[in-house]
Backbone as numpy.savetxt, mean C-alpha at the origin, in Angstrom:
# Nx Ny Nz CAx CAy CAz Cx Cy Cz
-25.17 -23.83 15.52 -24.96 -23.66 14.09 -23.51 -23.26 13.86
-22.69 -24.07 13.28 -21.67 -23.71 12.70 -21.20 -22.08 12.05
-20.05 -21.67 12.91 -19.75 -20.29 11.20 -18.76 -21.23 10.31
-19.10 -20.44 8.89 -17.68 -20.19 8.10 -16.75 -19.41 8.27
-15.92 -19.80 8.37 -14.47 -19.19 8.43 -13.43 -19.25 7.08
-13.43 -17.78 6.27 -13.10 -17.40 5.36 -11.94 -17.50 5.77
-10.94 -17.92 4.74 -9.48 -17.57 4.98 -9.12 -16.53 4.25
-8.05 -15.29 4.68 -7.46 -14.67 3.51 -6.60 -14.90 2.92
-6.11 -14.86 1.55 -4.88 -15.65 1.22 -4.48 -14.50 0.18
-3.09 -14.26 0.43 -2.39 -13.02 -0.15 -1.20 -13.80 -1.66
-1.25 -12.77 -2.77 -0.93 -13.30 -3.82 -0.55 -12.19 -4.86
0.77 -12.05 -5.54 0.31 -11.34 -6.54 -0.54 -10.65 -7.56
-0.95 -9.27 -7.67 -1.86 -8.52 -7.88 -1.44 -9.08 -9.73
-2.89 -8.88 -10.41 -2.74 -9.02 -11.72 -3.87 -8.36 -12.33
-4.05 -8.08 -13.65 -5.07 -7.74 -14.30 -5.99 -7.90 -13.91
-6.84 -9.34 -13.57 -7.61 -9.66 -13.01 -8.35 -8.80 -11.77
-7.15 -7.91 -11.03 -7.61 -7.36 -10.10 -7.51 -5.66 -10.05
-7.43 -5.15 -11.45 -7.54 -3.46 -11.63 -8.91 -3.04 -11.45
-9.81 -3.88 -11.68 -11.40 -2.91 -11.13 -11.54 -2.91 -9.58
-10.86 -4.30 -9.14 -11.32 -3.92 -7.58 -10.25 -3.24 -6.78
-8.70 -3.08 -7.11 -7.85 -2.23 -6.70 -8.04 -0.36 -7.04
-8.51 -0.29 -8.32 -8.90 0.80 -8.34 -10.33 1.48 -7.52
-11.10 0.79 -7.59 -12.09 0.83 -6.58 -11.80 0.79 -5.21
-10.65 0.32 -4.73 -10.86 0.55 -3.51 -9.40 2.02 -3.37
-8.88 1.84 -4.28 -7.93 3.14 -4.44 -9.16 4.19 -4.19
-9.91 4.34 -5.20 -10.64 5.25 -5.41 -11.45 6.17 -4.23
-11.80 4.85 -2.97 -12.66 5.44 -1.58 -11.71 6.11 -0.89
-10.52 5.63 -1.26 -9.69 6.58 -0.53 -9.11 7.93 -0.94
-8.90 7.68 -2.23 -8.84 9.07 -2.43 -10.64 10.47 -2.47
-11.41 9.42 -2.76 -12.59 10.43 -2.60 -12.99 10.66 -1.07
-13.19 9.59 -0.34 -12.91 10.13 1.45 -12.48 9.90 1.93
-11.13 10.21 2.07 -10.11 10.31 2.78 -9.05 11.14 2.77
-8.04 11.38 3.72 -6.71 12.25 3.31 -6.14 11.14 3.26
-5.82 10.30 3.53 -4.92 9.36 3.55 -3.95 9.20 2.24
-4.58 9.80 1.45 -3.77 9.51 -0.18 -3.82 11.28 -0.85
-3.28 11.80 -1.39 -3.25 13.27 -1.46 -3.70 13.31 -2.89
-4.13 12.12 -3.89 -5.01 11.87 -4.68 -6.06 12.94 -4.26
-7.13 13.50 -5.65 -8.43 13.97 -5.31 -9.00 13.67 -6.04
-9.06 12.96 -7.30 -10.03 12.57 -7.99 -10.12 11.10 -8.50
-11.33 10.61 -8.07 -10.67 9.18 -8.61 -10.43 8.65 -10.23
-10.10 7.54 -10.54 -9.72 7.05 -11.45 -10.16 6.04 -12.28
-10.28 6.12 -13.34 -10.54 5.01 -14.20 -10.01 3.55 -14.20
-10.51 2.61 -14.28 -9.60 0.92 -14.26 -8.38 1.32 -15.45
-8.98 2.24 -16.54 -7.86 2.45 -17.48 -6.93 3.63 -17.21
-7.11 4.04 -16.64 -6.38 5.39 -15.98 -4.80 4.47 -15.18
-5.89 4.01 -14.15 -4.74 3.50 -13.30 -4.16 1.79 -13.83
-4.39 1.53 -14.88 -3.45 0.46 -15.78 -2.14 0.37 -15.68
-1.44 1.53 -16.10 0.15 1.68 -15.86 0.46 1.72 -14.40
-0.17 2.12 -13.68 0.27 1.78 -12.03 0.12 0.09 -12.08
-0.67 -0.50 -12.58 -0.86 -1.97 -12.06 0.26 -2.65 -13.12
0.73 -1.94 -14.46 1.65 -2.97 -15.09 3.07 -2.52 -14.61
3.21 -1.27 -13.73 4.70 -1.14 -13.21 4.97 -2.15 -11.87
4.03 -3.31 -11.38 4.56 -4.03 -10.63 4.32 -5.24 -10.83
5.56 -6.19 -11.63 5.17 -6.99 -12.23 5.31 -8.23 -11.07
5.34 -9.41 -11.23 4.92 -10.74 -10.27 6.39 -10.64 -9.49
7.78 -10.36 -10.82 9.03 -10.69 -10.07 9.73 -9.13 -9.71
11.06 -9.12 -8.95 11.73 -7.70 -9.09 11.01 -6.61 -8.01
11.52 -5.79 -8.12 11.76 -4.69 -6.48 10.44 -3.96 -6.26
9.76 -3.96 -7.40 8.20 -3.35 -7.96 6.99 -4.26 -7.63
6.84 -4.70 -6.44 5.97 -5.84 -6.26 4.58 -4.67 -6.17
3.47 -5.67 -6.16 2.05 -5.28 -5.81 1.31 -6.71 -5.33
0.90 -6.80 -4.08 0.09 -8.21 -3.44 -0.93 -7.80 -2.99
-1.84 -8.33 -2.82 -3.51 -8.56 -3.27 -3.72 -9.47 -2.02
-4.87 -9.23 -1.04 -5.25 -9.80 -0.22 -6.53 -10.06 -0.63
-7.41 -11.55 -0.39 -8.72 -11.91 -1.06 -9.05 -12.49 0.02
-10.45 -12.53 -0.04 -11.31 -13.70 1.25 -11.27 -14.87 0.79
-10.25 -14.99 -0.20 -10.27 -16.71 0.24 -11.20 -17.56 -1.11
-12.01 -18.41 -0.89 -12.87 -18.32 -2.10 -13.60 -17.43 -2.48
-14.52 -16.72 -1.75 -15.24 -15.92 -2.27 -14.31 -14.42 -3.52
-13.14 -14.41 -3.58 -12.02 -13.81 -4.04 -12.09 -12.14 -3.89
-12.73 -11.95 -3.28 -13.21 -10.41 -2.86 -11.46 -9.28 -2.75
-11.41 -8.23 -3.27 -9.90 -7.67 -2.45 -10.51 -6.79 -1.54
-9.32 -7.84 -0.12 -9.55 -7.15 0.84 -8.54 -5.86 1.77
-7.26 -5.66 0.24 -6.80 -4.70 0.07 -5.16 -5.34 -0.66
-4.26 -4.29 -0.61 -3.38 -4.45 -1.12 -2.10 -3.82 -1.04
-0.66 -4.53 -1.14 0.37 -3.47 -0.84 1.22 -3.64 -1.88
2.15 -2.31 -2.07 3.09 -2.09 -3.00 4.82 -1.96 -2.48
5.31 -2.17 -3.35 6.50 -1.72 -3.80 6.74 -0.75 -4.83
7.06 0.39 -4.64 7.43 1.26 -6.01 8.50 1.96 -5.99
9.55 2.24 -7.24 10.45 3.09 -7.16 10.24 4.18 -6.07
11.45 4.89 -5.26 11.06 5.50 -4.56 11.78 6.91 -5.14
12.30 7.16 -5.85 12.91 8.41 -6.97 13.41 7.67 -8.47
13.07 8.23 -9.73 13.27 7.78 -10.54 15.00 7.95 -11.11
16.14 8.47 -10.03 17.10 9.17 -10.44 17.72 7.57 -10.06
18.51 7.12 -11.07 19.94 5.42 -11.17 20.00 5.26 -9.42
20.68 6.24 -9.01 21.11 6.37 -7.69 20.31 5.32 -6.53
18.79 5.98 -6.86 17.85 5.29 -5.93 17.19 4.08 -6.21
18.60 3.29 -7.14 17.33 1.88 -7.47 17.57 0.80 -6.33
18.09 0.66 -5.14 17.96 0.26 -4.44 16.92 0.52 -2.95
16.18 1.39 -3.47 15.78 1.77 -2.23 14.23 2.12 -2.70
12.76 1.81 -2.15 11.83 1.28 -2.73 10.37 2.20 -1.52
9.80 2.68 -2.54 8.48 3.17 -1.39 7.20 2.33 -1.47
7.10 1.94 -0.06 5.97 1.31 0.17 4.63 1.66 0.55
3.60 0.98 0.29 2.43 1.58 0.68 1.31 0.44 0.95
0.34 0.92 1.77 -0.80 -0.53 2.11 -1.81 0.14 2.03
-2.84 -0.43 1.75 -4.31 -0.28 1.52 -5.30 -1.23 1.91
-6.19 -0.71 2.86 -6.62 -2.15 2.92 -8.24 -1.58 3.20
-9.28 -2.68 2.58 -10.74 -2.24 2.10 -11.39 -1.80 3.55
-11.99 -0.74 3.34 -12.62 -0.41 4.49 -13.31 -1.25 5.39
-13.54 -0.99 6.37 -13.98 -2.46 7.47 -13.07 -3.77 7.67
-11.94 -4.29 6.71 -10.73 -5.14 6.70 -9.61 -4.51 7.42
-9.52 -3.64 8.44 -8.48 -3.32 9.38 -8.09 -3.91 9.92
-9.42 -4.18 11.08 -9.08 -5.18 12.22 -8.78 -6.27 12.35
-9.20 -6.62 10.94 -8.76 -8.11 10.61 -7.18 -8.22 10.74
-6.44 -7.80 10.68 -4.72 -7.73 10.51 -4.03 -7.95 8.92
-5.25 -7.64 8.12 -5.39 -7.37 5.72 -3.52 -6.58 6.17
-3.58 -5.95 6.80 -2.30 -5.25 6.58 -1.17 -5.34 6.73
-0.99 -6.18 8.15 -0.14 -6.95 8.60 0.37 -8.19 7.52
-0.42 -8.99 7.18 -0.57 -9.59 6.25 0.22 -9.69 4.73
-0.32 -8.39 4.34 0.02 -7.72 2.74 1.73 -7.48 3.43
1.91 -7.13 4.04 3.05 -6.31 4.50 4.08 -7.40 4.82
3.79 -8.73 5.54 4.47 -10.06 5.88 4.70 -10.10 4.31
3.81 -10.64 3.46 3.92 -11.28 2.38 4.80 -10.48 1.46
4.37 -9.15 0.98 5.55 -7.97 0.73 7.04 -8.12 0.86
7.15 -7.72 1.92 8.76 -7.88 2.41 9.40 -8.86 2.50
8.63 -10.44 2.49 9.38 -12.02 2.04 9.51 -11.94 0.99
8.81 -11.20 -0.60 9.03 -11.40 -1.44 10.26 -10.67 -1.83
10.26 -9.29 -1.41 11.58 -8.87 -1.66 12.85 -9.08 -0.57
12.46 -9.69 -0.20 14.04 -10.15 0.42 15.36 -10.70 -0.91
14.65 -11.56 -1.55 15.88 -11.70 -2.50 16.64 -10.39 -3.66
15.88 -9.39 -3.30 16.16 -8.78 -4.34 17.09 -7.56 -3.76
17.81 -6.76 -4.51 19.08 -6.13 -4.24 18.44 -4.37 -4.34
18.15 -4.46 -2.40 17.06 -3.79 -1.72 17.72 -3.16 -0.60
18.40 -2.08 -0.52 18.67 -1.80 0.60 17.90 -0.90 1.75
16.91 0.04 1.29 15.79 0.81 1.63 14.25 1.02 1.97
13.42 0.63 2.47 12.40 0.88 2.13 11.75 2.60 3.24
10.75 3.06 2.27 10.32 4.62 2.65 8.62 4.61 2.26
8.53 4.80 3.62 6.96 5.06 3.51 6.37 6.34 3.79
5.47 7.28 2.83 4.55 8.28 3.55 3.51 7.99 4.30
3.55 8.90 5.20 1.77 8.77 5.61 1.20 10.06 5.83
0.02 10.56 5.70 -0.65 11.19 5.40 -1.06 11.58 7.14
-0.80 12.49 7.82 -1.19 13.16 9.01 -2.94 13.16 9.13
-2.94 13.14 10.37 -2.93 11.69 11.03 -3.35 10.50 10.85
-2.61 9.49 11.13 -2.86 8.12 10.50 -2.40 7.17 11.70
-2.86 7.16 12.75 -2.55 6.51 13.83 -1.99 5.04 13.69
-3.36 4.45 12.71 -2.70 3.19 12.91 -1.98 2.61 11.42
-1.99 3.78 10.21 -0.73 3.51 9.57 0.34 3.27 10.11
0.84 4.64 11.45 2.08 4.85 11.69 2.42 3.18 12.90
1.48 2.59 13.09 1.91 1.62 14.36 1.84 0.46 13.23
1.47 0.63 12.51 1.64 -0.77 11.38 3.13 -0.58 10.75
3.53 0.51 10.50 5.00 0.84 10.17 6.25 0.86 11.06
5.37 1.03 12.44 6.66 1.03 13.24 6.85 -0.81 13.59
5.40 -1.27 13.71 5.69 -3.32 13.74 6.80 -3.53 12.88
6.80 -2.97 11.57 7.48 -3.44 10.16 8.81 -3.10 10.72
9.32 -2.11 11.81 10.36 -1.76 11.83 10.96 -0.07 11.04
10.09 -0.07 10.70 9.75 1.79 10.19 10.43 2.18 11.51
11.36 3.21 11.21 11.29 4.23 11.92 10.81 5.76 11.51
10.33 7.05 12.38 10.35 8.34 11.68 11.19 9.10 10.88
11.46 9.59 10.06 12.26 10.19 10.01 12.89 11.62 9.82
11.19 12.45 9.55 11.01 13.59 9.23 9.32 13.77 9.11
9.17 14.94 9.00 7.35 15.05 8.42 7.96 16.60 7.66
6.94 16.23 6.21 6.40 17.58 5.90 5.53 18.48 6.30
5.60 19.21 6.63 4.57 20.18 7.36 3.72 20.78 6.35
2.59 20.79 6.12 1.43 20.97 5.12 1.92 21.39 3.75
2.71 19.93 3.52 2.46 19.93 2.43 1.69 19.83 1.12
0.21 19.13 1.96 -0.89 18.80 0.82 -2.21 19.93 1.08
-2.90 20.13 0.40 -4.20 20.47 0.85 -4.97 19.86 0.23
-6.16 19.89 1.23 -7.09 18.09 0.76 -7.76 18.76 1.78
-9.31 18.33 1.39 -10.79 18.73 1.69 -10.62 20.39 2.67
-10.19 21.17 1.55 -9.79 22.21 2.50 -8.65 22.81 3.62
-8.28 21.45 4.36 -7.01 21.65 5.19 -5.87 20.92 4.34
-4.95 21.70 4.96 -3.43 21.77 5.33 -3.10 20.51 5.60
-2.58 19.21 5.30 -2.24 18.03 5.26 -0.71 17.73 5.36
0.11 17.34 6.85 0.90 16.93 6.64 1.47 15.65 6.58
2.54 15.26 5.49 3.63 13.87 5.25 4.09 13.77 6.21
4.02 12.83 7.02 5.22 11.98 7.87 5.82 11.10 6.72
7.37 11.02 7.30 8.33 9.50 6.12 8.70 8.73 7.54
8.59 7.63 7.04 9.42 6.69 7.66 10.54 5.56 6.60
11.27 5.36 7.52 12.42 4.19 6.89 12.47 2.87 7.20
13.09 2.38 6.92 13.44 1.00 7.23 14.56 0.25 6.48
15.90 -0.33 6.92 16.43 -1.21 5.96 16.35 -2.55 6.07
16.14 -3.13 4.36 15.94 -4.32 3.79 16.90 -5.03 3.88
């Protein structure tokens, strides 16, 4: 008997996709540290996060789907990384990808497609957090070329413990 073989195919995030990006925002901030979020969010809550990254420009957001079935099987960003003139070249990134879609390489993926898109754009930085411990955040960041560059030492508290930021870098 034959399988199907779903393809994933990665694409600019749009309206279309604020119930299932917030939804899967949402598992992570309700179980997980991974995001220092604690409560989740409304599709209308988190609206202005989805219209600050529009299709073109340094503010991307890409959307990984199964293909036809159009499922998100997670997603990565581009976002200002300080709102001060100074830092508009330099951009914080982040990946998400739906629980059980790890192993698949959803991240690798979002993250290829990501960083081709901003290549044209006038990018000298990119800065990622991660949320202690995050094993295979930090080896998906160091593929990208991340290096460390510091950690906050409990800076968050989340489900009770002490949560520390690792940053990493990278130039574009």
């Amino acid at each position: 008997m034959p399988t199907e073989h779903t393809e994933v195919q990665v694409r600019p995030g749009g309206e279309g996709d604020l119930t299932a990006l917030t939804d899967l925002y949402n598992h992570y901030a309700r179980e997980t540290a991974v995001t220092f979020d604690t409560s989740p969010f409304t599709p209308e809550g988190r609206r202005p996060w989805l219209l600050s990254h529009p299709v073109d420009g340094p503010y991307r957001l890409m959307v990984a789907t199964d293909g036809g079935a159009g499922g998100v099987l997670g997603y990565a960003t581009s976002s200002p990384f300080h709102p001060k003139p100074a830092y508009a070249t330099s951009v914080e990134t982040t990946v998400h990808v739906a629980p059980g879609a790890g192993r698949r390489g959803i991240g690798t993926l979002l993250y290829t497609a990501l960083f081709e898109a901003l290549e044209a754009e006038d990018l000298h930085r990119a800065s990622a957090g991660i949320a202690r411990p995050n094993d295979a955040s930090a080896r998906l960041h160091e593929r990208f070329g991340f290096r460390h560059v510091g950690t906050h030492r409990e800076v968050g508290r989340k489900f009770g413990r002490w949560r520390d930021a690792a940053w990493y870098e990278k130039e574009l």
